[in-house]
Tab-separated table of C-alpha atoms in Angstrom:
chain	number	residue	atom	x	y	z
A	5	MET	CA	0.000	0.000	0.000
A	6	THR	CA	1.567	3.275	-1.129
A	7	PRO	CA	1.250	6.525	0.827
A	8	PHE	CA	-1.106	7.772	-1.880
A	9	ASP	CA	-3.782	5.095	-1.637
A	10	ALA	CA	-5.889	7.024	0.877
A	11	PRO	CA	-5.790	10.157	3.009
A	12	SER	CA	-3.796	9.543	6.180
A	13	ILE	CA	-3.048	12.047	8.910
A	14	ARG	CA	0.011	11.129	10.957
A	15	THR	CA	0.632	14.507	12.590
A	16	PRO	CA	-2.269	16.951	13.052
A	17	PRO	CA	-1.618	19.670	10.473
A	18	PRO	CA	0.256	21.883	10.462
A	19	GLY	CA	3.027	19.563	11.565
A	20	PRO	CA	6.365	20.863	12.852
A	21	LEU	CA	8.139	20.867	9.479
A	22	SER	CA	5.235	22.566	7.751
A	23	GLN	CA	5.208	25.172	10.499
A	24	GLU	CA	8.845	25.965	9.754
A	25	TYR	CA	8.162	26.489	6.039
A	26	LEU	CA	5.036	28.511	6.759
A	27	ALA	CA	6.959	30.752	9.142
A	28	ARG	CA	9.627	31.412	6.512
A	29	GLN	CA	6.962	32.093	3.935
A	30	GLU	CA	5.312	34.629	6.214
A	31	ARG	CA	8.662	36.313	6.731
A	32	TYR	CA	9.691	36.557	3.079
A	33	GLU	CA	6.569	36.472	0.910
A	34	SER	CA	3.844	38.980	0.189
A	35	ASN	CA	0.954	39.404	2.581
A	36	ALA	CA	-1.310	38.698	-0.389
A	37	ARG	CA	-0.690	34.942	-0.182
A	38	THR	CA	-3.921	33.027	0.384
A	39	TYR	CA	-4.109	29.232	0.353
A	40	PRO	CA	-1.598	28.456	3.146
A	41	ARG	CA	-3.607	30.625	5.546
A	42	TYR	CA	-6.459	28.108	5.520
A	43	LEU	CA	-4.648	24.984	4.302
A	44	PRO	CA	-1.479	25.264	6.407
A	45	ILE	CA	0.896	22.733	4.901
A	46	ALA	CA	4.150	22.659	2.965
A	47	VAL	CA	3.878	20.101	0.158
A	48	ARG	CA	6.660	17.540	-0.409
A	49	ARG	CA	5.239	15.512	-3.273
A	50	ALA	CA	2.016	14.626	-5.063
A	51	GLN	CA	0.596	11.960	-7.344
A	52	GLY	CA	-2.813	11.650	-8.954
A	53	SER	CA	-5.478	12.902	-6.541
A	54	TYR	CA	-3.211	12.967	-3.469
A	55	VAL	CA	-0.624	15.299	-1.969
A	56	GLU	CA	1.806	14.590	0.854
A	57	ASP	CA	3.156	17.310	3.115
A	58	VAL	CA	6.661	17.528	4.566
A	59	ASP	CA	5.432	15.924	7.802
A	60	GLY	CA	4.181	12.802	6.022
A	61	ASN	CA	0.476	13.642	6.084
A	62	VAL	CA	-1.442	12.557	2.973
A	63	PHE	CA	-4.429	14.539	1.733
A	64	LEU	CA	-7.050	13.852	-0.904
A	65	ASP	CA	-6.829	16.919	-3.132
A	66	PHE	CA	-10.226	18.225	-4.266
A	67	LEU	CA	-8.788	21.645	-5.046
A	68	ALA	CA	-6.421	20.349	-7.766
A	69	GLY	CA	-4.554	23.592	-8.270
A	70	ALA	CA	-7.832	25.567	-8.361
A	71	GLY	CA	-9.004	23.363	-11.234
A	72	VAL	CA	-5.697	23.363	-13.106
A	73	LEU	CA	-4.728	19.703	-12.595
A	74	SER	CA	-7.293	18.005	-14.796
A	75	LEU	CA	-5.193	14.823	-14.965
A	76	GLY	CA	-4.161	15.079	-11.338
A	77	HIS	CA	-0.644	15.575	-10.057
A	78	ASN	CA	2.284	14.435	-12.209
A	79	HIS	CA	0.528	12.259	-14.757
A	80	PRO	CA	3.416	10.031	-15.919
A	81	GLU	CA	2.736	10.219	-19.667
A	82	VAL	CA	2.429	13.994	-19.630
A	83	VAL	CA	5.549	14.322	-17.484
A	84	ALA	CA	7.427	12.157	-19.998
A	85	ALA	CA	6.343	14.392	-22.881
A	86	VAL	CA	7.535	17.465	-20.988
A	87	ARG	CA	10.907	15.872	-20.243
A	88	ALA	CA	11.385	15.007	-23.899
A	89	GLN	CA	10.555	18.558	-24.984
A	90	LEU	CA	12.860	20.021	-22.336
A	91	ALA	CA	15.842	18.624	-24.202
A	92	ARG	CA	14.723	20.151	-27.515
A	93	TYR	CA	13.449	23.708	-27.080
A	94	VAL	CA	11.786	25.568	-24.207
A	95	HIS	CA	11.134	29.286	-24.810
A	96	GLY	CA	9.691	30.108	-28.212
A	97	LEU	CA	8.153	33.622	-28.218
A	98	ASP	CA	5.648	33.319	-31.078
A	99	PHE	CA	7.822	31.368	-33.527
A	100	PRO	CA	6.115	28.365	-35.072
A	101	THR	CA	7.425	25.028	-33.843
A	102	PRO	CA	6.263	21.452	-34.410
A	103	VAL	CA	4.934	21.102	-30.881
A	104	LYS	CA	3.174	24.475	-30.956
A	105	ASP	CA	1.580	23.597	-34.287
A	106	ALA	CA	0.383	20.270	-32.861
A	107	PHE	CA	-1.004	22.002	-29.758
A	108	THR	CA	-2.821	24.634	-31.819
A	109	ALA	CA	-4.348	22.034	-34.104
A	110	ALA	CA	-5.384	19.937	-31.116
A	111	GLN	CA	-7.100	22.864	-29.416
A	112	LEU	CA	-8.981	23.917	-32.548
A	113	GLY	CA	-9.893	20.266	-33.033
A	114	MET	CA	-11.658	20.240	-29.667
A	115	LEU	CA	-14.075	22.968	-30.775
A	116	PRO	CA	-17.477	22.012	-32.185
A	117	PRO	CA	-17.130	21.340	-35.932
A	118	VAL	CA	-18.952	24.523	-36.912
A	119	LEU	CA	-16.319	26.629	-35.112
A	120	ARG	CA	-13.088	24.825	-36.041
A	121	ASP	CA	-12.479	26.687	-39.300
A	122	ALA	CA	-14.261	29.843	-38.192
A	123	MET	CA	-11.877	30.758	-35.374
A	124	LYS	CA	-8.274	31.824	-34.895
A	125	VAL	CA	-6.041	31.390	-31.850
A	126	HIS	CA	-3.992	33.983	-30.006
A	127	PHE	CA	-1.511	32.999	-27.306
A	128	CYS	CA	-1.332	35.446	-24.408
A	129	GLY	CA	0.651	35.683	-21.220
A	130	PRO	CA	0.413	32.451	-19.245
A	131	THR	CA	-2.608	33.123	-16.993
A	132	GLY	CA	-6.347	33.292	-17.397
A	133	ALA	CA	-6.298	36.966	-16.431
A	134	ASN	CA	-3.851	37.627	-19.292
A	135	ALA	CA	-6.276	35.981	-21.693
A	136	VAL	CA	-9.205	38.014	-20.352
A	137	GLU	CA	-7.189	41.185	-20.903
A	138	ALA	CA	-6.436	40.062	-24.462
A	139	ALA	CA	-10.105	39.303	-25.151
A	140	ILE	CA	-11.209	42.740	-23.944
A	141	LYS	CA	-8.499	44.435	-25.982
A	142	LEU	CA	-9.388	42.417	-29.078
A	143	CYS	CA	-13.074	43.354	-28.898
A	144	LYS	CA	-12.366	47.031	-28.269
A	145	SER	CA	-9.977	47.117	-31.222
A	146	ALA	CA	-12.357	45.257	-33.534
A	147	THR	CA	-15.488	47.257	-32.713
A	148	GLY	CA	-14.035	50.678	-32.013
A	149	ARG	CA	-16.222	50.802	-28.925
A	150	GLY	CA	-15.089	51.058	-25.313
A	151	ASP	CA	-17.682	49.833	-22.794
A	152	ILE	CA	-17.907	46.293	-21.418
A	153	ILE	CA	-20.901	44.477	-19.908
A	154	ALA	CA	-20.134	42.044	-17.079
A	155	PHE	CA	-22.294	40.271	-14.505
A	156	HIS	CA	-22.850	40.294	-10.766
A	157	GLY	CA	-20.751	37.614	-9.074
A	158	GLY	CA	-18.376	37.105	-11.978
A	159	PHE	CA	-14.661	36.605	-11.480
A	160	HIS	CA	-12.168	37.038	-14.306
A	161	GLY	CA	-8.809	37.621	-12.614
A	162	SER	CA	-6.704	40.006	-10.568
A	163	THR	CA	-4.956	42.143	-13.179
A	164	ALA	CA	-6.337	45.646	-13.698
A	165	GLY	CA	-8.690	44.936	-16.577
A	166	ALA	CA	-9.739	41.478	-15.387
A	167	MET	CA	-10.427	42.825	-11.898
A	168	ALA	CA	-12.475	45.675	-13.371
A	169	VAL	CA	-14.898	43.207	-14.998
A	170	SER	CA	-15.108	41.055	-11.833
A	171	GLY	CA	-17.922	41.517	-9.364
A	172	ASP	CA	-16.137	41.354	-5.989
A	173	VAL	CA	-16.232	44.923	-4.696
A	174	GLY	CA	-13.937	44.192	-1.752
A	175	VAL	CA	-10.832	43.497	-3.837
A	176	LYS	CA	-11.426	46.571	-5.979
A	177	GLN	CA	-11.982	49.119	-3.224
A	178	PRO	CA	-8.271	49.529	-2.320
A	179	VAL	CA	-7.323	50.070	-5.982
A	180	ASN	CA	-8.567	53.411	-7.274
A	181	ASN	CA	-9.019	54.541	-10.879
A	182	GLY	CA	-9.859	51.149	-12.312
A	183	LEU	CA	-10.736	50.423	-15.922
A	184	PRO	CA	-13.655	52.743	-16.837
A	185	GLY	CA	-16.733	51.872	-18.855
A	186	VAL	CA	-17.633	48.562	-17.162
A	187	HIS	CA	-21.305	47.968	-16.384
A	188	PHE	CA	-22.613	45.104	-14.232
A	189	LEU	CA	-25.963	43.428	-14.819
A	190	PRO	CA	-27.804	40.659	-12.917
A	191	TYR	CA	-26.710	37.043	-13.346
A	192	SER	CA	-29.119	34.121	-13.084
A	193	TYR	CA	-28.390	33.205	-9.474
A	194	CYS	CA	-31.854	31.870	-8.748
A	195	ARG	CA	-31.287	31.001	-5.094
A	196	ARG	CA	-30.460	34.633	-4.346
A	197	CYS	CA	-32.243	36.346	-7.213
A	198	PRO	CA	-30.897	39.905	-7.651
A	199	LEU	CA	-34.388	40.941	-8.736
A	200	GLY	CA	-36.069	39.433	-5.680
A	201	LEU	CA	-38.052	36.844	-7.617
A	202	THR	CA	-38.584	33.110	-7.290
A	203	PRO	CA	-38.327	30.620	-10.166
A	204	GLN	CA	-42.093	30.166	-10.028
A	205	GLU	CA	-42.779	33.844	-10.746
A	206	CYS	CA	-39.793	34.629	-12.961
A	207	ASP	CA	-39.729	34.598	-16.750
A	208	THR	CA	-35.917	34.887	-16.785
A	209	ASN	CA	-36.258	38.549	-15.863
A	210	CYS	CA	-32.480	38.937	-15.592
A	211	ALA	CA	-32.265	38.213	-19.326
A	212	ALA	CA	-35.180	40.560	-20.016
A	213	TYR	CA	-33.391	43.293	-18.076
A	214	PHE	CA	-30.206	42.592	-20.045
A	215	GLU	CA	-32.151	42.967	-23.283
A	216	HIS	CA	-33.761	46.190	-22.084
A	217	VAL	CA	-30.467	47.790	-21.066
A	218	LEU	CA	-28.887	47.106	-24.439
A	219	THR	CA	-31.852	48.242	-26.525
A	220	SER	CA	-33.265	51.196	-24.566
A	221	SER	CA	-32.161	54.675	-25.528
A	222	GLN	CA	-32.633	55.663	-21.876
A	223	SER	CA	-30.557	52.982	-20.160
A	224	GLY	CA	-27.466	55.186	-19.927
A	225	ILE	CA	-25.226	52.437	-21.315
A	226	PRO	CA	-23.885	52.866	-24.852
A	227	LYS	CA	-23.497	49.909	-27.172
A	228	PRO	CA	-20.573	47.990	-25.662
A	229	ALA	CA	-17.468	46.512	-27.222
A	230	ALA	CA	-18.241	43.149	-25.637
A	231	VAL	CA	-20.204	41.173	-23.076
A	232	ILE	CA	-18.144	38.850	-20.850
A	233	LEU	CA	-19.841	35.893	-19.185
A	234	GLU	CA	-19.015	32.834	-17.086
A	235	LEU	CA	-21.430	30.028	-17.896
A	236	VAL	CA	-20.787	28.537	-14.472
A	237	GLN	CA	-19.527	31.128	-12.027
A	238	GLY	CA	-16.618	29.548	-10.180
A	239	GLU	CA	-15.299	31.924	-7.539
A	240	GLY	CA	-18.814	33.363	-7.396
A	241	GLY	CA	-19.998	30.156	-5.738
A	242	VAL	CA	-20.381	27.457	-8.427
A	243	ILE	CA	-23.492	28.929	-10.009
A	244	PRO	CA	-24.526	27.437	-13.359
A	245	ALA	CA	-26.396	29.965	-15.456
A	246	THR	CA	-29.823	28.809	-16.554
A	247	PRO	CA	-30.018	27.700	-20.211
A	248	GLU	CA	-32.713	30.266	-21.017
A	249	PHE	CA	-30.607	33.098	-19.609
A	250	VAL	CA	-27.554	32.106	-21.638
A	251	ARG	CA	-29.471	31.631	-24.882
A	252	ARG	CA	-31.206	34.983	-24.559
A	253	VAL	CA	-27.925	36.735	-23.798
A	254	ARG	CA	-26.408	35.107	-26.889
A	255	LYS	CA	-29.394	36.051	-29.070
A	256	THR	CA	-29.351	39.668	-27.903
A	257	THR	CA	-25.627	40.077	-28.436
A	258	ARG	CA	-25.833	38.481	-31.872
A	259	ASP	CA	-28.820	40.608	-32.906
A	260	LEU	CA	-26.979	43.769	-31.832
A	261	ASP	CA	-23.592	42.704	-33.254
A	262	ILE	CA	-21.901	42.720	-29.838
A	263	PRO	CA	-19.092	40.179	-29.349
A	264	LEU	CA	-19.814	37.645	-26.613
A	265	ILE	CA	-16.761	36.559	-24.602
A	266	VAL	CA	-17.210	33.331	-22.653
A	267	ASP	CA	-14.696	32.923	-19.842
A	268	GLU	CA	-13.915	29.196	-19.812
A	269	VAL	CA	-10.789	29.496	-17.675
A	270	GLN	CA	-12.298	27.268	-14.976
A	271	THR	CA	-15.095	25.519	-16.886
A	272	GLY	CA	-13.048	24.607	-19.952
A	273	CYS	CA	-10.951	21.558	-20.827
A	274	GLY	CA	-13.599	19.052	-19.781
A	275	ARG	CA	-14.476	20.311	-16.313
A	276	THR	CA	-18.239	20.250	-17.013
A	277	GLY	CA	-18.253	17.017	-19.037
A	278	THR	CA	-17.983	18.719	-22.434
A	279	TRP	CA	-14.713	20.265	-23.565
A	280	TYR	CA	-16.181	23.732	-23.117
A	281	ALA	CA	-19.219	24.616	-21.035
A	282	PHE	CA	-20.809	26.626	-23.857
A	283	GLU	CA	-21.429	23.336	-25.673
A	284	ARG	CA	-23.867	22.350	-22.928
A	285	TYR	CA	-25.884	25.490	-23.647
A	286	GLY	CA	-26.026	25.114	-27.414
A	287	ILE	CA	-24.487	28.501	-28.184
A	288	GLU	CA	-21.578	29.726	-30.300
A	289	PRO	CA	-19.518	32.478	-28.641
A	290	ASP	CA	-17.391	35.019	-30.483
A	291	VAL	CA	-14.427	34.743	-28.106
A	292	ILE	CA	-13.403	31.822	-25.880
A	293	VAL	CA	-10.977	32.428	-23.014
A	294	ALA	CA	-9.037	29.362	-21.855
A	295	SER	CA	-6.152	28.660	-19.492
A	296	LYS	CA	-5.898	26.612	-16.251
A	297	ALA	CA	-6.293	22.985	-17.396
A	298	LEU	CA	-5.008	23.307	-20.974
A	299	THR	CA	-1.927	21.240	-20.113
A	300	GLY	CA	-3.489	18.770	-17.688
A	301	ILE	CA	-0.714	19.001	-15.083
A	302	GLY	CA	-0.323	22.709	-14.393
A	303	LEU	CA	2.255	24.072	-16.822
A	304	PRO	CA	1.101	27.621	-17.623
A	305	VAL	CA	-0.404	28.605	-20.957
A	306	ALA	CA	-3.394	30.755	-21.900
A	307	LEU	CA	-5.148	31.507	-25.158
A	308	ILE	CA	-8.185	33.012	-26.765
A	309	CYS	CA	-10.063	31.498	-29.677
A	310	TYR	CA	-12.039	34.104	-31.571
A	311	ALA	CA	-14.114	34.668	-34.699
A	312	ARG	CA	-11.995	35.494	-37.723
A	313	ALA	CA	-14.005	38.666	-38.310
A	314	LEU	CA	-12.517	40.122	-35.123
A	315	ASP	CA	-8.917	39.636	-36.290
A	316	GLY	CA	-8.110	43.268	-37.039
A	317	TRP	CA	-4.993	43.462	-34.897
A	318	ALA	CA	-1.832	44.875	-36.427
A	319	PRO	CA	1.390	42.872	-35.975
A	320	GLY	CA	2.610	43.294	-32.402
A	321	ALA	CA	-0.741	44.656	-31.209
A	322	HIS	CA	-0.801	42.218	-28.305
A	323	THR	CA	2.351	40.437	-27.200
A	324	GLY	CA	3.749	38.566	-24.223
A	325	THR	CA	7.199	37.227	-23.471
A	326	PHE	CA	5.983	33.849	-22.199
A	327	ARG	CA	3.345	33.134	-24.818
A	328	GLY	CA	5.526	30.438	-26.418
A	329	ASN	CA	5.931	27.932	-23.583
A	330	GLN	CA	7.030	24.821	-25.482
A	331	LEU	CA	6.851	22.641	-22.379
A	332	ALA	CA	3.219	23.610	-21.907
A	333	PHE	CA	2.466	22.817	-25.549
A	334	ALA	CA	4.053	19.376	-25.215
A	335	ALA	CA	2.072	18.733	-22.042
A	336	GLY	CA	-1.154	19.880	-23.679
A	337	VAL	CA	-0.737	17.588	-26.676
A	338	ALA	CA	0.015	14.616	-24.424
A	339	ALA	CA	-2.855	15.466	-22.085
A	340	LEU	CA	-5.367	15.508	-24.934
A	341	GLU	CA	-4.126	12.124	-26.113
A	342	VAL	CA	-4.752	10.723	-22.626
A	343	ILE	CA	-8.154	12.417	-22.377
A	344	ARG	CA	-9.312	10.928	-25.670
A	345	ARG	CA	-7.822	7.463	-25.141
A	346	ASP	CA	-9.112	7.060	-21.596
A	347	ASP	CA	-12.478	8.708	-22.300
A	348	VAL	CA	-11.896	11.108	-19.439
A	349	LEU	CA	-14.998	13.165	-20.263
A	350	ALA	CA	-17.163	10.106	-19.648
A	351	ASN	CA	-15.480	9.767	-16.261
A	352	VAL	CA	-16.329	13.398	-15.542
A	353	LEU	CA	-20.010	12.712	-16.155
A	354	ALA	CA	-20.070	9.479	-14.140
A	355	ARG	CA	-18.068	10.758	-11.187
A	356	GLY	CA	-19.913	14.077	-11.323
A	357	ALA	CA	-23.224	12.258	-10.937
A	358	GLN	CA	-21.791	10.278	-8.004
A	359	LEU	CA	-20.445	13.408	-6.345
A	360	GLY	CA	-23.630	15.392	-6.925
A	361	ALA	CA	-25.799	12.664	-5.405
A	362	GLY	CA	-23.538	12.371	-2.373
A	363	LEU	CA	-23.395	16.111	-1.797
A	364	THR	CA	-27.166	16.438	-2.141
A	365	ALA	CA	-27.499	13.888	0.673
A	366	LEU	CA	-25.612	16.314	2.947
A	367	ARG	CA	-28.880	18.215	3.327
A	368	GLU	CA	-29.908	15.438	5.706
A	369	CYS	CA	-26.834	16.084	7.870
A	370	SER	CA	-27.453	19.726	8.636
A	371	PRO	CA	-30.169	22.363	8.125
A	372	TRP	CA	-27.323	24.774	7.392
A	373	VAL	CA	-26.750	23.103	4.012
A	374	ALA	CA	-28.856	25.536	2.010
A	375	ASP	CA	-28.036	24.522	-1.543
A	376	VAL	CA	-25.987	22.000	-3.493
A	377	ARG	CA	-25.225	22.798	-7.116
A	378	GLY	CA	-22.777	22.002	-9.836
A	379	VAL	CA	-22.087	20.303	-13.125
A	380	GLY	CA	-19.504	17.723	-14.128
A	381	LEU	CA	-16.719	17.883	-11.537
A	382	MET	CA	-17.350	21.435	-10.388
A	383	TRP	CA	-19.551	21.523	-7.264
A	384	GLY	CA	-20.477	23.846	-4.434
A	385	VAL	CA	-22.267	23.429	-1.100
A	386	GLU	CA	-23.773	26.705	0.075
A	387	LEU	CA	-24.126	27.113	3.847
A	388	ALA	CA	-26.625	29.578	5.248
A	389	ASP	CA	-28.608	30.269	8.392
A	390	PRO	CA	-31.752	28.122	8.066
A	391	GLN	CA	-33.901	30.808	9.693
A	392	THR	CA	-32.641	34.015	8.084
A	393	GLY	CA	-30.934	32.755	4.943
A	394	ALA	CA	-27.839	34.810	5.791
A	395	PRO	CA	-24.597	33.438	4.327
A	396	ALA	CA	-22.740	31.313	6.891
A	397	ALA	CA	-19.201	32.251	5.892
A	398	ALA	CA	-17.564	31.354	9.193
A	399	LEU	CA	-19.272	27.971	9.095
A	400	ALA	CA	-18.002	27.278	5.568
A	401	ARG	CA	-14.469	28.088	6.681
A	402	ALA	CA	-14.892	25.851	9.736
A	403	ALA	CA	-16.112	23.031	7.500
A	404	GLN	CA	-13.083	23.494	5.243
A	405	THR	CA	-10.775	23.298	8.258
A	406	ALA	CA	-12.487	20.200	9.663
A	407	ALA	CA	-12.312	18.451	6.277
A	408	PHE	CA	-8.641	19.394	5.963
A	409	ARG	CA	-7.800	17.958	9.360
A	410	ALA	CA	-9.547	14.749	8.274
A	411	GLY	CA	-7.466	14.547	5.098
A	412	LEU	CA	-9.524	16.347	2.425
A	413	VAL	CA	-8.534	19.579	0.692
A	414	VAL	CA	-11.444	21.756	-0.476
A	415	GLU	CA	-11.902	25.463	-1.177
A	416	VAL	CA	-14.451	28.074	-0.135
A	417	GLY	CA	-15.886	30.896	-2.224
A	418	GLY	CA	-19.167	32.456	-3.248
A	419	LEU	CA	-21.163	35.173	-1.528
A	420	ASP	CA	-19.164	36.276	1.517
A	421	GLY	CA	-17.278	32.954	1.309
A	422	CYS	CA	-20.242	30.756	2.277
A	423	VAL	CA	-19.779	28.033	-0.354
A	424	VAL	CA	-17.610	24.943	0.116
A	425	ARG	CA	-16.176	24.241	-3.338
A	426	LEU	CA	-14.917	20.977	-4.863
A	427	LEU	CA	-12.746	20.757	-7.992
A	428	PRO	CA	-11.250	17.238	-8.065
A	429	PRO	CA	-9.075	16.011	-10.944
A	430	LEU	CA	-11.076	14.826	-13.935
A	431	THR	CA	-9.440	11.427	-13.469
A	432	VAL	CA	-10.789	11.026	-9.944
A	433	THR	CA	-11.995	7.507	-9.160
A	434	ALA	CA	-15.224	6.265	-7.636
A	435	THR	CA	-13.246	5.179	-4.568
A	436	GLU	CA	-11.765	8.657	-4.139
A	437	ILE	CA	-15.198	10.283	-4.501
A	438	GLY	CA	-16.418	7.911	-1.814
A	439	GLN	CA	-13.553	8.887	0.485
A	440	ALA	CA	-14.315	12.584	0.039
A	441	LEU	CA	-18.019	12.111	0.638
A	442	ALA	CA	-17.362	10.107	3.799
A	443	ILE	CA	-15.231	12.934	5.181
A	444	LEU	CA	-17.744	15.635	4.223
A	445	THR	CA	-20.645	13.637	5.663
A	446	LYS	CA	-18.803	13.333	8.959
A	447	VAL	CA	-17.907	17.030	8.950
A	448	MET	CA	-21.446	18.154	8.183
A	449	SER	CA	-22.882	15.823	10.821
A	450	GLU	CA	-20.690	17.125	13.638
A	451	PRO	CA	-22.044	19.686	16.115
A	452	LEU	CA	-19.835	22.291	14.449
A	453	VAL	CA	-22.215	22.288	11.484
A	454	ALA	CA	-25.369	20.373	12.313
A	455	GLY	CA	-27.978	21.838	14.682
A	456	ARG	CA	-25.768	24.699	15.803
A	457	ALA	CA	-26.447	26.244	19.178
A	458	ALA	CA	-24.494	29.417	18.398
A	459	ARG	CA	-25.108	31.230	15.167
A	460	VAL	CA	-22.347	32.430	12.861
């Protein structure tokens, strides 16, 4: 039995060696660091769905690099492809190379047939935020317009432009003079409807309002350069948009000749069970933003796919020193070969159904489990006061901590941080899903969460 067969806590985390690394990190690194504050470990090694810290504790990783590690940690075939490329050529700017050509063809080949010859690819800096910036710049350049429509609860990154089109007010308040011309409209978050409606009385009013704003001469918002949309809001709390909302947004933008940018940084590369989430909604976007899981094992690369009609950029209009990461291209080609051969998307659907059913059963453990939602292998458990409906952020953080101390790594997010989020590798097994559900069931059944005497 290897150390990675199951979560195993030998020393209550953080153990003594992890504490030493964490102390040095606090001394030398920026105060902006996040994950080690709530998951206090120093990692020694990882394989598949498991990580081991420097104290010998093994954790089941349902964060997976914030959705980056679609094939889990250190998939051997992808690692071998990277090692082979390392000996050939590493840093390529935007020169064509055999491995870049193969990666580009593979990515276009994953698009629906109707889009494969209708789109071009642009490689950006290596993060999703870089790709969002490129998409905004592309649409402004192509249309000659300047305003952008975004949605409540959306998250698109932490660079200036990406932050400007994200909904979290708290992170923007300390940074004055942000990107102007961004307008936020309601998203279809039916549990907490921004229009105060219930599904029974709503005719997708958020979409009707969107249509009104873009067609009324009195709305105060000029025709925008683009609309940017997450089809499943990730950091916003794992909120899948309703199909009717998405289709009406697409119809309105198409009727008005407004480019629609879909941010697939977290939902793309198979996370929802199709290669891109927009396929589930039956729409065709004008710009697709992708990053995170493009390489399967975490090597950084980001790109936008966009309609050829938008390609009005002059040479050098948008550049980036690290847009030619040959190691990432090699990893991405190998990862797609594994995904196709092993039918990983079918595993996403099967394991997603297993995980969704198990999480839904958590409602029986605690009245504080207010909602369970997700698609594929992207799930969230929203915790809220059963009497007032107020977000139970402290409870979500406590649940994360309890799960961590039992050997399971999960994230929190959503409104005020009240959603426990799960993003396991797409190769996760039925046994591993069962292990995670057993830990979460125990956590949600403990007095900390179930039938609380003191409110949070």
